[in-house]
mmCIF file of C-alpha atoms and ligand atoms in Angstrom:
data_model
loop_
_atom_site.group_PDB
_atom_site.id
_atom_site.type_symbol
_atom_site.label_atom_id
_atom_site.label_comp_id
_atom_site.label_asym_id
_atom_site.label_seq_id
_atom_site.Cartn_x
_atom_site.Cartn_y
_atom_site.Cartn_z
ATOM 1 C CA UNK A 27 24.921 21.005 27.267
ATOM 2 C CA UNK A 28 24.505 17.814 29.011
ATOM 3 C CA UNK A 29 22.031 15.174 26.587
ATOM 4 C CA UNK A 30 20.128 11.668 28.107
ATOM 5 C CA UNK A 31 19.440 9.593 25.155
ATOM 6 C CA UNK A 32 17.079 6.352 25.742
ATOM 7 C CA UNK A 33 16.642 4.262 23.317
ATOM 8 C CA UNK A 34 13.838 1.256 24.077
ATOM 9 C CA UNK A 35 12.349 0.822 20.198
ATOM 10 C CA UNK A 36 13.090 -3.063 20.007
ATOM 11 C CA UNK A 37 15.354 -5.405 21.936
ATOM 12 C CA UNK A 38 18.203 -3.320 23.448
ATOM 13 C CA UNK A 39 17.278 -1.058 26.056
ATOM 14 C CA UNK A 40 19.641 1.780 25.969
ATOM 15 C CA UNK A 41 20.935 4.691 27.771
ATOM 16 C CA UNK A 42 23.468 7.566 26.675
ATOM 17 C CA UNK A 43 24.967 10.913 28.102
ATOM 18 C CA UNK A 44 26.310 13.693 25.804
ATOM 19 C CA UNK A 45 28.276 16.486 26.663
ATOM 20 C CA UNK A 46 28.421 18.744 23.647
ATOM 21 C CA UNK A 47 30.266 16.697 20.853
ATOM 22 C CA UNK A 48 31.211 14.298 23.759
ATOM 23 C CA UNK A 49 30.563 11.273 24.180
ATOM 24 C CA UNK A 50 30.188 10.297 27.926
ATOM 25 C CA UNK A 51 28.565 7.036 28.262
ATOM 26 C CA UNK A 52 26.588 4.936 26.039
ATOM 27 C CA UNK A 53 25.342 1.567 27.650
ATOM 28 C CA UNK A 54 23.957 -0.614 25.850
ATOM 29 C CA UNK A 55 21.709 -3.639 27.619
ATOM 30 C CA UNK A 56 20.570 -6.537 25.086
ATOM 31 C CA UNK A 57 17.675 -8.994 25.273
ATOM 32 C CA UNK A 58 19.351 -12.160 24.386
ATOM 33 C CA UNK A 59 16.716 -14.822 25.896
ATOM 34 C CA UNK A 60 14.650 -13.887 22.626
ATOM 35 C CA UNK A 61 16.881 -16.055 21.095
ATOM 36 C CA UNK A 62 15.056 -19.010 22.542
ATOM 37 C CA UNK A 63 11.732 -18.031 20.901
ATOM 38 C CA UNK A 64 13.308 -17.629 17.107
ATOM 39 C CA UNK A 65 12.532 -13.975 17.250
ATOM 40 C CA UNK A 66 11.466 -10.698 19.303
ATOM 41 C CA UNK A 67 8.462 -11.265 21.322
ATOM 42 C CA UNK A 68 7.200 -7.970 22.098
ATOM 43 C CA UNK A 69 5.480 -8.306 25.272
ATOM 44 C CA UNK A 70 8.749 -9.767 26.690
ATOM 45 C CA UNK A 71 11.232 -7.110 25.396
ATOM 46 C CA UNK A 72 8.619 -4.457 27.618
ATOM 47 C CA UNK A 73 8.774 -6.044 30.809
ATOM 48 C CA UNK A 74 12.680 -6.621 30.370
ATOM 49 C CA UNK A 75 12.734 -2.423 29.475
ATOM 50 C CA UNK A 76 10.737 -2.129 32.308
ATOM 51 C CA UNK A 77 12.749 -4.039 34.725
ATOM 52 C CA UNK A 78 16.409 -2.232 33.849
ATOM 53 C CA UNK A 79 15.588 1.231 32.249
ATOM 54 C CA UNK A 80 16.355 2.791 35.897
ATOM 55 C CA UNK A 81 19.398 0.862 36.803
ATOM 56 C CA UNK A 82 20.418 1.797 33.647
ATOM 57 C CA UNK A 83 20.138 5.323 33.979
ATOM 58 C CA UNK A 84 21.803 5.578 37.425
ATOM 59 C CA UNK A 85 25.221 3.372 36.057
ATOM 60 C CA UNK A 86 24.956 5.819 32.831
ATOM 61 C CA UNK A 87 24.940 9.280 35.073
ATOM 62 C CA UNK A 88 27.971 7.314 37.700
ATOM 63 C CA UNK A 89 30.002 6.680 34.147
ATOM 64 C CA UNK A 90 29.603 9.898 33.243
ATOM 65 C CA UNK A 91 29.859 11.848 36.886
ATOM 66 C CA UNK A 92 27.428 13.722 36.717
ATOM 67 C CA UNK A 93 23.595 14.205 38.539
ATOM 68 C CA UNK A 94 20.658 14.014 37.433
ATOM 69 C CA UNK A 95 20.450 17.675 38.149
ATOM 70 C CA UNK A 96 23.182 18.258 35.421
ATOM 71 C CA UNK A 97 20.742 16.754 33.061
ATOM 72 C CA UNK A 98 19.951 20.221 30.438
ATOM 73 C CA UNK A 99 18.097 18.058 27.616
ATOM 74 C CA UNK A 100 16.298 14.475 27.391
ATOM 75 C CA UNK A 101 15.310 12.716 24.424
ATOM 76 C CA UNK A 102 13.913 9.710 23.786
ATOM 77 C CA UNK A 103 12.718 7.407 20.729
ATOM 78 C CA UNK A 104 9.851 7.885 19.529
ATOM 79 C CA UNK A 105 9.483 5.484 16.543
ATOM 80 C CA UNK A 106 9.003 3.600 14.553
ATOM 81 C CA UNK A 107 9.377 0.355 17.041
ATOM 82 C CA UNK A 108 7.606 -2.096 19.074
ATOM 83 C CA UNK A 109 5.132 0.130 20.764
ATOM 84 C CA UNK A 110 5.040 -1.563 24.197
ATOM 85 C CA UNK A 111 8.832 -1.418 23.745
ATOM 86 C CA UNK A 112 8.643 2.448 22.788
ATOM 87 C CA UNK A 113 6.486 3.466 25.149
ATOM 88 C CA UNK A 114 8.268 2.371 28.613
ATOM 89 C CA UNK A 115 11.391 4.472 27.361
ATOM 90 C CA UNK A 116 9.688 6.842 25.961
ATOM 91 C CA UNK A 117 6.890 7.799 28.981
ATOM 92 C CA UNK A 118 10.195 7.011 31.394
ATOM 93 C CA UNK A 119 11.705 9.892 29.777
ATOM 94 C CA UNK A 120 8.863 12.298 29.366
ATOM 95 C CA UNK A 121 8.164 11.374 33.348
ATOM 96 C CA UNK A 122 12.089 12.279 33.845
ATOM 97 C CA UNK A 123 11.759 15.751 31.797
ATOM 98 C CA UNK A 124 8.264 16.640 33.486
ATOM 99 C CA UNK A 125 9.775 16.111 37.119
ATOM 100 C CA UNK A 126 13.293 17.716 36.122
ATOM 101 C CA UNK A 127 11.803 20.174 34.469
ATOM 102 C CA UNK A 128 13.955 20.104 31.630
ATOM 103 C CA UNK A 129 13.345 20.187 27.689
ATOM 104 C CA UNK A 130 12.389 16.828 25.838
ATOM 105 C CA UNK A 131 12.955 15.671 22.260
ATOM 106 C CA UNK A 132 10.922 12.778 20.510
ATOM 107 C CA UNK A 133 13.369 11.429 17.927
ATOM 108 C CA UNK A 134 12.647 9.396 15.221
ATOM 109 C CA UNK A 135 14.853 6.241 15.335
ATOM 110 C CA UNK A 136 16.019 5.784 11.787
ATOM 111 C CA UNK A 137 17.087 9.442 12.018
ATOM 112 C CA UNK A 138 19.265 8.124 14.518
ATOM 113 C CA UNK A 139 20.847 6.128 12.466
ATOM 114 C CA UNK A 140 20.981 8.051 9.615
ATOM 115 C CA UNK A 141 22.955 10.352 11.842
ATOM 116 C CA UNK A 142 25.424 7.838 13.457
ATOM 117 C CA UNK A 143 28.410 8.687 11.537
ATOM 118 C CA UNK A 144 28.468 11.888 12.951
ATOM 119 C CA UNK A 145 29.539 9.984 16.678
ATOM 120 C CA UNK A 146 32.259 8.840 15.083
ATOM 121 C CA UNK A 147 35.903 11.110 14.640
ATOM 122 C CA UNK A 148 35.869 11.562 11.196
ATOM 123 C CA UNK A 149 32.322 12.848 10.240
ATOM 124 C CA UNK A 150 30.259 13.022 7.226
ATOM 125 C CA UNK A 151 29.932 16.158 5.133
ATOM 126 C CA UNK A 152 26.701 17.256 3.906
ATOM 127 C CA UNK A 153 25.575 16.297 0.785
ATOM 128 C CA UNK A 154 26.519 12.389 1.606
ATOM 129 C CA UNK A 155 24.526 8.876 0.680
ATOM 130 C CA UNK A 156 23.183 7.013 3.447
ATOM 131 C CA UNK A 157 22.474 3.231 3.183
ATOM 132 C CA UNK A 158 20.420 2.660 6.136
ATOM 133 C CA UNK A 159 20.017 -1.381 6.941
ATOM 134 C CA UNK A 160 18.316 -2.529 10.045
ATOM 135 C CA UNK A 161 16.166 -5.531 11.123
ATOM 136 C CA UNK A 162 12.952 -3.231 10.149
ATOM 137 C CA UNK A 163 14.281 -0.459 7.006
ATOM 138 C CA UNK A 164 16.392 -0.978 4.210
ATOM 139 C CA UNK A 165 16.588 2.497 2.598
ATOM 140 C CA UNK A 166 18.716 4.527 0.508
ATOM 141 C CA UNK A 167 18.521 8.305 0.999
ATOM 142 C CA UNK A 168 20.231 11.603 -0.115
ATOM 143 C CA UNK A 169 21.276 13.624 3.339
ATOM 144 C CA UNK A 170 21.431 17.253 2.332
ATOM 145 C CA UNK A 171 21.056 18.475 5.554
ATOM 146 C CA UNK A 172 20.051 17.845 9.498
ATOM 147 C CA UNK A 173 16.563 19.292 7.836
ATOM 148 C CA UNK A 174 16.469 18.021 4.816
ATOM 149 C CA UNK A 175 16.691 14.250 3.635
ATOM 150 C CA UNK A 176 15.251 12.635 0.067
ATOM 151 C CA UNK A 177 14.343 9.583 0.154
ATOM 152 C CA UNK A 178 15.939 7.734 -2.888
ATOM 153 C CA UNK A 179 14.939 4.159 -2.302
ATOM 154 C CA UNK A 180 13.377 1.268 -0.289
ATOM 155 C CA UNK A 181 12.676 -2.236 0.290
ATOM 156 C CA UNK A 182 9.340 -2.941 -1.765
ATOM 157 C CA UNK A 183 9.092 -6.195 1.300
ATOM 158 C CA UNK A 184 11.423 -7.505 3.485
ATOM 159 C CA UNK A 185 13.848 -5.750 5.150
ATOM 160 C CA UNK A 186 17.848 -6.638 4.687
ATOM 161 C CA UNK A 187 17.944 -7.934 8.271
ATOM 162 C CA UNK A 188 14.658 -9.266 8.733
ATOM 163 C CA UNK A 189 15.892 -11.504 5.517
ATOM 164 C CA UNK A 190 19.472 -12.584 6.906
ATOM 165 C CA UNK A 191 17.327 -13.566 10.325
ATOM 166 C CA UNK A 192 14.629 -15.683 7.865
ATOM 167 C CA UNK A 193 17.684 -17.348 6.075
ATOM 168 C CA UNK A 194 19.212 -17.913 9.558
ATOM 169 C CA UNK A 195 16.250 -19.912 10.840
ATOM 170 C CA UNK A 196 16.399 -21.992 7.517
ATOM 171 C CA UNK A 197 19.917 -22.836 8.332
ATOM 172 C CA UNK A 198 18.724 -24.133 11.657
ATOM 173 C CA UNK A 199 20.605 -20.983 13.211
ATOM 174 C CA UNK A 200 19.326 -18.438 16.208
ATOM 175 C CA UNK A 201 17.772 -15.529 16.173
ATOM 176 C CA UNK A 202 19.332 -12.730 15.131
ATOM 177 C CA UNK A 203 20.853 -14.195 12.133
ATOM 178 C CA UNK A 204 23.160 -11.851 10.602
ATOM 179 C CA UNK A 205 26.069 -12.439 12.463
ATOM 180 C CA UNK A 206 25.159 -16.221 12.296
ATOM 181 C CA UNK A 207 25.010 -16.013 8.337
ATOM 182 C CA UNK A 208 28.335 -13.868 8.391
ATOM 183 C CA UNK A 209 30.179 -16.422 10.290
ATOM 184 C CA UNK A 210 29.226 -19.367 8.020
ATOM 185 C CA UNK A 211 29.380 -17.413 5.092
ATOM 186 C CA UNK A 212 33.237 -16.656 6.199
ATOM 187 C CA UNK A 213 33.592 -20.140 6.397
ATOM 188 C CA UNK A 214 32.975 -20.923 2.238
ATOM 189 C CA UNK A 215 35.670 -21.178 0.186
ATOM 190 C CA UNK A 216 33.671 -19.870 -2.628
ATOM 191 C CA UNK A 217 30.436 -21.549 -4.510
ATOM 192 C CA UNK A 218 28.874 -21.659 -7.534
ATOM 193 C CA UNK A 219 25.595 -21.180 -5.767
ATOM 194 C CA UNK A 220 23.651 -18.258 -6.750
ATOM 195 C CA UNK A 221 20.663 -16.441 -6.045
ATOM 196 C CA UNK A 222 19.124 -14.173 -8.104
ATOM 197 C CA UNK A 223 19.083 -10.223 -7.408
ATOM 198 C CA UNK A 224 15.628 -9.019 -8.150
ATOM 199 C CA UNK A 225 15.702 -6.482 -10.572
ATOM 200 C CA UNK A 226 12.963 -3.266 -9.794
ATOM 201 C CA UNK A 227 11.587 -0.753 -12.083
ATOM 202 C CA UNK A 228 11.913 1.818 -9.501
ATOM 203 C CA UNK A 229 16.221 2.344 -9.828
ATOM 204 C CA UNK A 230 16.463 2.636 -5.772
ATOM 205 C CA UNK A 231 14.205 0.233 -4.485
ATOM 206 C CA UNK A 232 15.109 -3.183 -2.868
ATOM 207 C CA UNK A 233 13.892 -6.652 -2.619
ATOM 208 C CA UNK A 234 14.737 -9.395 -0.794
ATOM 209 C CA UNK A 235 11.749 -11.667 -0.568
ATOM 210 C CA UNK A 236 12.694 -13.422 -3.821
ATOM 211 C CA UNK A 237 16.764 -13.847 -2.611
ATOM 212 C CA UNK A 238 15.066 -15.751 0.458
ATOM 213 C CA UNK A 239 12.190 -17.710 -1.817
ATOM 214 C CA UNK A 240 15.207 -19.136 -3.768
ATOM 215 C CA UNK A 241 17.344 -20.273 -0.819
ATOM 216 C CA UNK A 242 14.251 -22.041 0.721
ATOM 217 C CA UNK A 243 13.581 -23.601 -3.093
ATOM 218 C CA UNK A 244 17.396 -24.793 -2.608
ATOM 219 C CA UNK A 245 17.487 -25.783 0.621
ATOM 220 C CA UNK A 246 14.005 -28.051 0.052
ATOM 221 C CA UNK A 247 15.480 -29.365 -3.443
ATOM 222 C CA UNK A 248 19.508 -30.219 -1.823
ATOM 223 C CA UNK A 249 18.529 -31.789 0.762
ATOM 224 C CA UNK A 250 15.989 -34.574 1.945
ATOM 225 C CA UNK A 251 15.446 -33.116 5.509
ATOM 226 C CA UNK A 252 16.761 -29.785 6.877
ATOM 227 C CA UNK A 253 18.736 -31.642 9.427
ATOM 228 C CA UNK A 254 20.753 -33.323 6.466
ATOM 229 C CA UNK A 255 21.830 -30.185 5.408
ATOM 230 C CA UNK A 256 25.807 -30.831 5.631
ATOM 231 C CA UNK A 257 28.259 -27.905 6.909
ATOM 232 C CA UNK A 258 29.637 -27.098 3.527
ATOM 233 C CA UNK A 259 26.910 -26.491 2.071
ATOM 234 C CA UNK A 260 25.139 -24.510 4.925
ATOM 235 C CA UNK A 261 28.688 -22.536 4.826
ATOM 236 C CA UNK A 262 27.649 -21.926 0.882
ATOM 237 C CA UNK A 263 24.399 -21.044 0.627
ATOM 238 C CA UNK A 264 25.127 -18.494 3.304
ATOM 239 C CA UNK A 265 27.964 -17.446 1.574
ATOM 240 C CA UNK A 266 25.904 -17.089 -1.856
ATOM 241 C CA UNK A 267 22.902 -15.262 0.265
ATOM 242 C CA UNK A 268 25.257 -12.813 1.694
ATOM 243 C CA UNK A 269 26.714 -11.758 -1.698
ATOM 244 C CA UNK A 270 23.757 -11.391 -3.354
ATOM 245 C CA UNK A 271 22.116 -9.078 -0.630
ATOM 246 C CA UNK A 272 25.616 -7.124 -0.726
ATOM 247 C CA UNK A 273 25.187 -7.294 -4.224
ATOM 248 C CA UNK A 274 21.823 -5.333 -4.444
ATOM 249 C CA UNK A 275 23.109 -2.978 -1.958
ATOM 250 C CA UNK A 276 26.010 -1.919 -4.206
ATOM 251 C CA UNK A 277 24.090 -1.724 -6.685
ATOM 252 C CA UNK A 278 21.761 0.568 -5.632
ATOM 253 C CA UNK A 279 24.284 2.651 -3.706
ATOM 254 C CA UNK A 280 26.918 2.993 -7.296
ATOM 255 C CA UNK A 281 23.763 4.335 -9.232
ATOM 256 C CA UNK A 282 22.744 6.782 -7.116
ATOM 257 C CA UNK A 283 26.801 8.083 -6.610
ATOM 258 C CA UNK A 284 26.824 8.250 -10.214
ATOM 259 C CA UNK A 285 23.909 10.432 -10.375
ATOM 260 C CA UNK A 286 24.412 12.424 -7.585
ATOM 261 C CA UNK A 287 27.246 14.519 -6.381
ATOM 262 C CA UNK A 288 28.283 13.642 -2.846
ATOM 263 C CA UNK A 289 31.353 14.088 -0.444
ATOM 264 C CA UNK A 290 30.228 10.707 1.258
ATOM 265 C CA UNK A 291 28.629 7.773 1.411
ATOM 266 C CA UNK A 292 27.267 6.509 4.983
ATOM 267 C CA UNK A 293 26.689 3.097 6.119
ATOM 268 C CA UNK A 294 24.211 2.616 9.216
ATOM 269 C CA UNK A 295 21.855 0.017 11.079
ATOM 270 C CA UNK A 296 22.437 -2.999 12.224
ATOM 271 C CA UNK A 297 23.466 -4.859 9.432
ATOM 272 C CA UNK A 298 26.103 -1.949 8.906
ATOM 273 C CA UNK A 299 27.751 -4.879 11.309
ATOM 274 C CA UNK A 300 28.446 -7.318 8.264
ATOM 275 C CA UNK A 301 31.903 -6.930 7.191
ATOM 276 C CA UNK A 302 31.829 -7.924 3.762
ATOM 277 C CA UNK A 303 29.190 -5.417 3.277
ATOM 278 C CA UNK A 304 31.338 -3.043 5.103
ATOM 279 C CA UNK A 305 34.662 -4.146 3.019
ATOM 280 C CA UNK A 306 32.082 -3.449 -0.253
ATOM 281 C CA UNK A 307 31.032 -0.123 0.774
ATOM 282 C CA UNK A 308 34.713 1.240 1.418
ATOM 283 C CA UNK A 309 35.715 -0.306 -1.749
ATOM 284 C CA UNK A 310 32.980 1.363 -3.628
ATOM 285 C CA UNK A 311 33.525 4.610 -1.813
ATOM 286 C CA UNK A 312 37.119 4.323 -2.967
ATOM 287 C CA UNK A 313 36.527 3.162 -6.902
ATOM 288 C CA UNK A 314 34.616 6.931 -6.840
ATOM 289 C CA UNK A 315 36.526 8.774 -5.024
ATOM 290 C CA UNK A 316 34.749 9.409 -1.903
ATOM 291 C CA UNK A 317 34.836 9.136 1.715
ATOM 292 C CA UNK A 318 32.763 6.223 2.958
ATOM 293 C CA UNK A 319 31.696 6.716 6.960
ATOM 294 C CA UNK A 320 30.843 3.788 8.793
ATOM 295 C CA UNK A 321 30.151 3.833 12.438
ATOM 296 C CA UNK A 322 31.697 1.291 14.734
ATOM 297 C CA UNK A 323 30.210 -1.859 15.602
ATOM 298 C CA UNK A 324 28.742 -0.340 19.147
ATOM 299 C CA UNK A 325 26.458 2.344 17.227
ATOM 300 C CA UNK A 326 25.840 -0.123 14.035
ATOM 301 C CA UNK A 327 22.828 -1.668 15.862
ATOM 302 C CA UNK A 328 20.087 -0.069 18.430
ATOM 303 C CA UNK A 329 22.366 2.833 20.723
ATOM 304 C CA UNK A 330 21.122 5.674 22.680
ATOM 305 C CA UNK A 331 24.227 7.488 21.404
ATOM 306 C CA UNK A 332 22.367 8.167 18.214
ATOM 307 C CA UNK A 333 19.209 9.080 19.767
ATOM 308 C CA UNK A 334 20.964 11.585 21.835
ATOM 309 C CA UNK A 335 22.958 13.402 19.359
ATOM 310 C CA UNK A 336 19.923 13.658 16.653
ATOM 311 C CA UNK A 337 18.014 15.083 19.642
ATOM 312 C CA UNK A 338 20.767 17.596 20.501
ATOM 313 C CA UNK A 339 20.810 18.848 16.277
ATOM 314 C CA UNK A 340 16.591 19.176 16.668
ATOM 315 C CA UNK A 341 16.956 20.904 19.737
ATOM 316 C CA UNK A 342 20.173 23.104 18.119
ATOM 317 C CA UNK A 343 17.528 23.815 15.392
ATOM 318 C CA UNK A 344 15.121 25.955 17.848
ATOM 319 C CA UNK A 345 12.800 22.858 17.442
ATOM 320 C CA UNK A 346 10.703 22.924 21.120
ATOM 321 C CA UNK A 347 8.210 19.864 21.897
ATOM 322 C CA UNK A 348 5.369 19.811 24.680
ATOM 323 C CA UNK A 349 5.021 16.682 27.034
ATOM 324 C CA UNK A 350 1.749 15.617 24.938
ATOM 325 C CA UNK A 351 4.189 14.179 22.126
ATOM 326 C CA UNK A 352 2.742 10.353 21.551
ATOM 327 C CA UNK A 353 5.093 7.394 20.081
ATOM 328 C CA UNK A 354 4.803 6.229 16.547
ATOM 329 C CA UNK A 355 5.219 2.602 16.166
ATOM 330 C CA UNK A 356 5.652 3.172 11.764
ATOM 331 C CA UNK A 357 7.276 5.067 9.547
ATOM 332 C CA UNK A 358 4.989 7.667 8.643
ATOM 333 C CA UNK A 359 4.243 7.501 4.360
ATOM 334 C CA UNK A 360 7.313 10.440 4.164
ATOM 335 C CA UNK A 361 9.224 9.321 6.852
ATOM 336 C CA UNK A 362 10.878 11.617 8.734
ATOM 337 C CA UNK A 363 9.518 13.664 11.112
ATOM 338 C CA UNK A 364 10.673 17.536 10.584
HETATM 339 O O1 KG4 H 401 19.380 -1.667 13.713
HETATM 340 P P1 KG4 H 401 19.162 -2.950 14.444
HETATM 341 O O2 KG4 H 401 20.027 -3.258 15.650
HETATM 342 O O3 KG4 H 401 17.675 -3.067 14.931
HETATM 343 C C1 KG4 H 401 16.616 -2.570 14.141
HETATM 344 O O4 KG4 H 401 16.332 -1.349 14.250
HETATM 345 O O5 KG4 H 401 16.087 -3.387 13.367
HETATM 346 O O6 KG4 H 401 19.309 -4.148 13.375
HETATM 347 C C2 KG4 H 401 19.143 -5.501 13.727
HETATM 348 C C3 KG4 H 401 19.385 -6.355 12.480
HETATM 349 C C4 KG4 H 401 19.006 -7.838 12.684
HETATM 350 O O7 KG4 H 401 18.175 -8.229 11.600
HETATM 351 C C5 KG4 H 401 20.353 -8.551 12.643
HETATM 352 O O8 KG4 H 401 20.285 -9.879 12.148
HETATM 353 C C6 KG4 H 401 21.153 -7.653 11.732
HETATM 354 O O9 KG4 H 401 20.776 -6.346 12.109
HETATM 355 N N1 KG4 H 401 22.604 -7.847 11.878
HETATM 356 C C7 KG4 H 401 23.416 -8.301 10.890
HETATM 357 C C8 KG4 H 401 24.723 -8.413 11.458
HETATM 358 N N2 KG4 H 401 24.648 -7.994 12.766
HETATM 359 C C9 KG4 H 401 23.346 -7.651 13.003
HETATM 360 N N3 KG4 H 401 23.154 -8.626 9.618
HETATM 361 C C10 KG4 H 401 24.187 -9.087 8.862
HETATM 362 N N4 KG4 H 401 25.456 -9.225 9.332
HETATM 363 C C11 KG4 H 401 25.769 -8.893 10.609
HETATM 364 N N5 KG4 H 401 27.012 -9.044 11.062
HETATM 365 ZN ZN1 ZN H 402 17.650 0.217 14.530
#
């Protein structure tokens, strides 16, 4: 079976072809000029989706050789995302199944991720963790199944990405921040710095607003103008950010491996990028004994890859949509959508 995955939910406009368990092409165009404006502006990121969604397409069915007549099953995001954003992939591909006459799947975008690992060689193996950190979620959930997944935890306000892009633009640094942060950060040669880890009465939720409240507090108290702020201590306070959103992650993640027996534990979304967080899960996955799965870097952040194989398991499940399917632009109050 031959699956188009589009992805379109924020600033990468994606498109993907799966053949069965193979991967044929995954292209992946990003919408760096945000970077000028500190941040995603949405009308923007639909009129660039707009303007290469096609082209993209066409180079994704020449890397793969194949037609669009070999096309057997199309899927598409269908939240949560910027809705303008959502909706040119997502009516492009219902347009696509409607004239084709072919199947269509609405897939829900942190599913996606959740699912990622399972694009890479070495799979995960139900029951496993997943740590899901993106620009929008931070979430910790218990995977028992493609049907069934618990919710364990979440952030109670900002997301982990959405905080390493607000410490970024303290730092004077461009939008998106985390690789910014990570760069400076791998620059310290250690601080004393530290910011406080908020401590939740729910076990598995998150928070991050406080982390970022106390590097603004430093920044404003260290320095007598931002633009004074010297290298070193930029390099530090990144540093000292870094480890103490790492450091709630872990955190999190080693309580709910003690309580609960898994085979794995699965690191996904963009901030699945950061390598000390990476080097941290691995390390934790080792201290108990269990496989940790991390996708590479190309299906870390937005990918049609994902969207196309969680589409493929719905549509392995005897799960059958009509064309009326709308986009979502939230996460509905349970989450997932089966
Ligand atoms: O999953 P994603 O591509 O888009 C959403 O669905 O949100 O995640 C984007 C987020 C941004 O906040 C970006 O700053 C963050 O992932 N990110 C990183 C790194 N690379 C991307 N955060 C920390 N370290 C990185 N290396
Ligand atoms: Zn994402």
């Amino acid at each position: 079976m031959n699956v188009l995955g589009i992805e379109s939910s924020c600033d990468e406009t994606s498109v993907a072809i799966l053949s069965g368990h193979e991967l044929l092409s995954n292209l992946i165009s990003s919408q760096d000029f945000h970077k000028e404006y500190g941040g995603v502006v949405p009308e923007l990121s639909s009129r660039a989706h707009l303007q290469i969604i096609i082209p993209l397409v066409k180079q994704a069915l020449i890397k793969s050789n194949l037609e669009l007549k070999d096309i057997d099953l199309i899927c598409a995001t269908a939240g949560p995302g910027l809705i303008g954003a959502l909706l040119v992939g997502f009516t492009f591909a219902k347009g696509l199944a409607f004239s084709l006459d072919k199947p269509f799947v609405p897939v829900n975008h942190i599913e996606g991720h959740i699912f990622s690992g399972f694009l890479m060689n070495e799979k995960p193996e139900f029951p496993f963790l997943t740590l899901v950190v993106s620009g929008g979620h931070t979430l910790l959930l218990l995977v028992k199944s493609f049907t069934e997944i618990i919710q364990l935890g979440s952030t109670i306000d900002d997301a982990a990405g959405e905080a390493f892009d607000k410490v970024a633009k303290m730092l004077q640094l461009q939008y998106p921040g985390g690789p910014k942060i990570q760069e400076l950060a791998s620059k310290s040669k250690g601080t004393d710095i530290k910011f406080p880890i908020a401590d939740l009465k729910q076990p598995y939720d998150f928070s991050f607003s406080g982390v970022k409240t106390s590097v603004l507090r430093y920044i404003q108290k260290n320095s007598v103008d931002d633009k004074q702020l010297n290298s070193k201590l930029k390099n530090d306070i990144a540093f000292a950010f870094q480890n103490a959103v790492i450091g709630a992650l872990v955190q999190n993640t080693e309580k709910a491996l003690k309580e609960f027996n898994v085979h794995s534990i699965s690191l996904v979304g963009g901030v699945a990028a950061n390598k000390s967080l990476r080097d941290s899960i691995v390390s934790l996955g080792n201290k108990y004994g269990k496989r940790s799965i991390i996708p590479k870097l190309e299906y870390c952040g937005d990918n049609a890859a994902m969207i196309a194989f969680r589409g493929m398991t719905i549509f392995n499940e005897g799960k059958r949509f009509d064309l009326s399917s709308k986009p979502y632009p939230h996460l509905s109050k349970d989450g997932f959508n089966f």
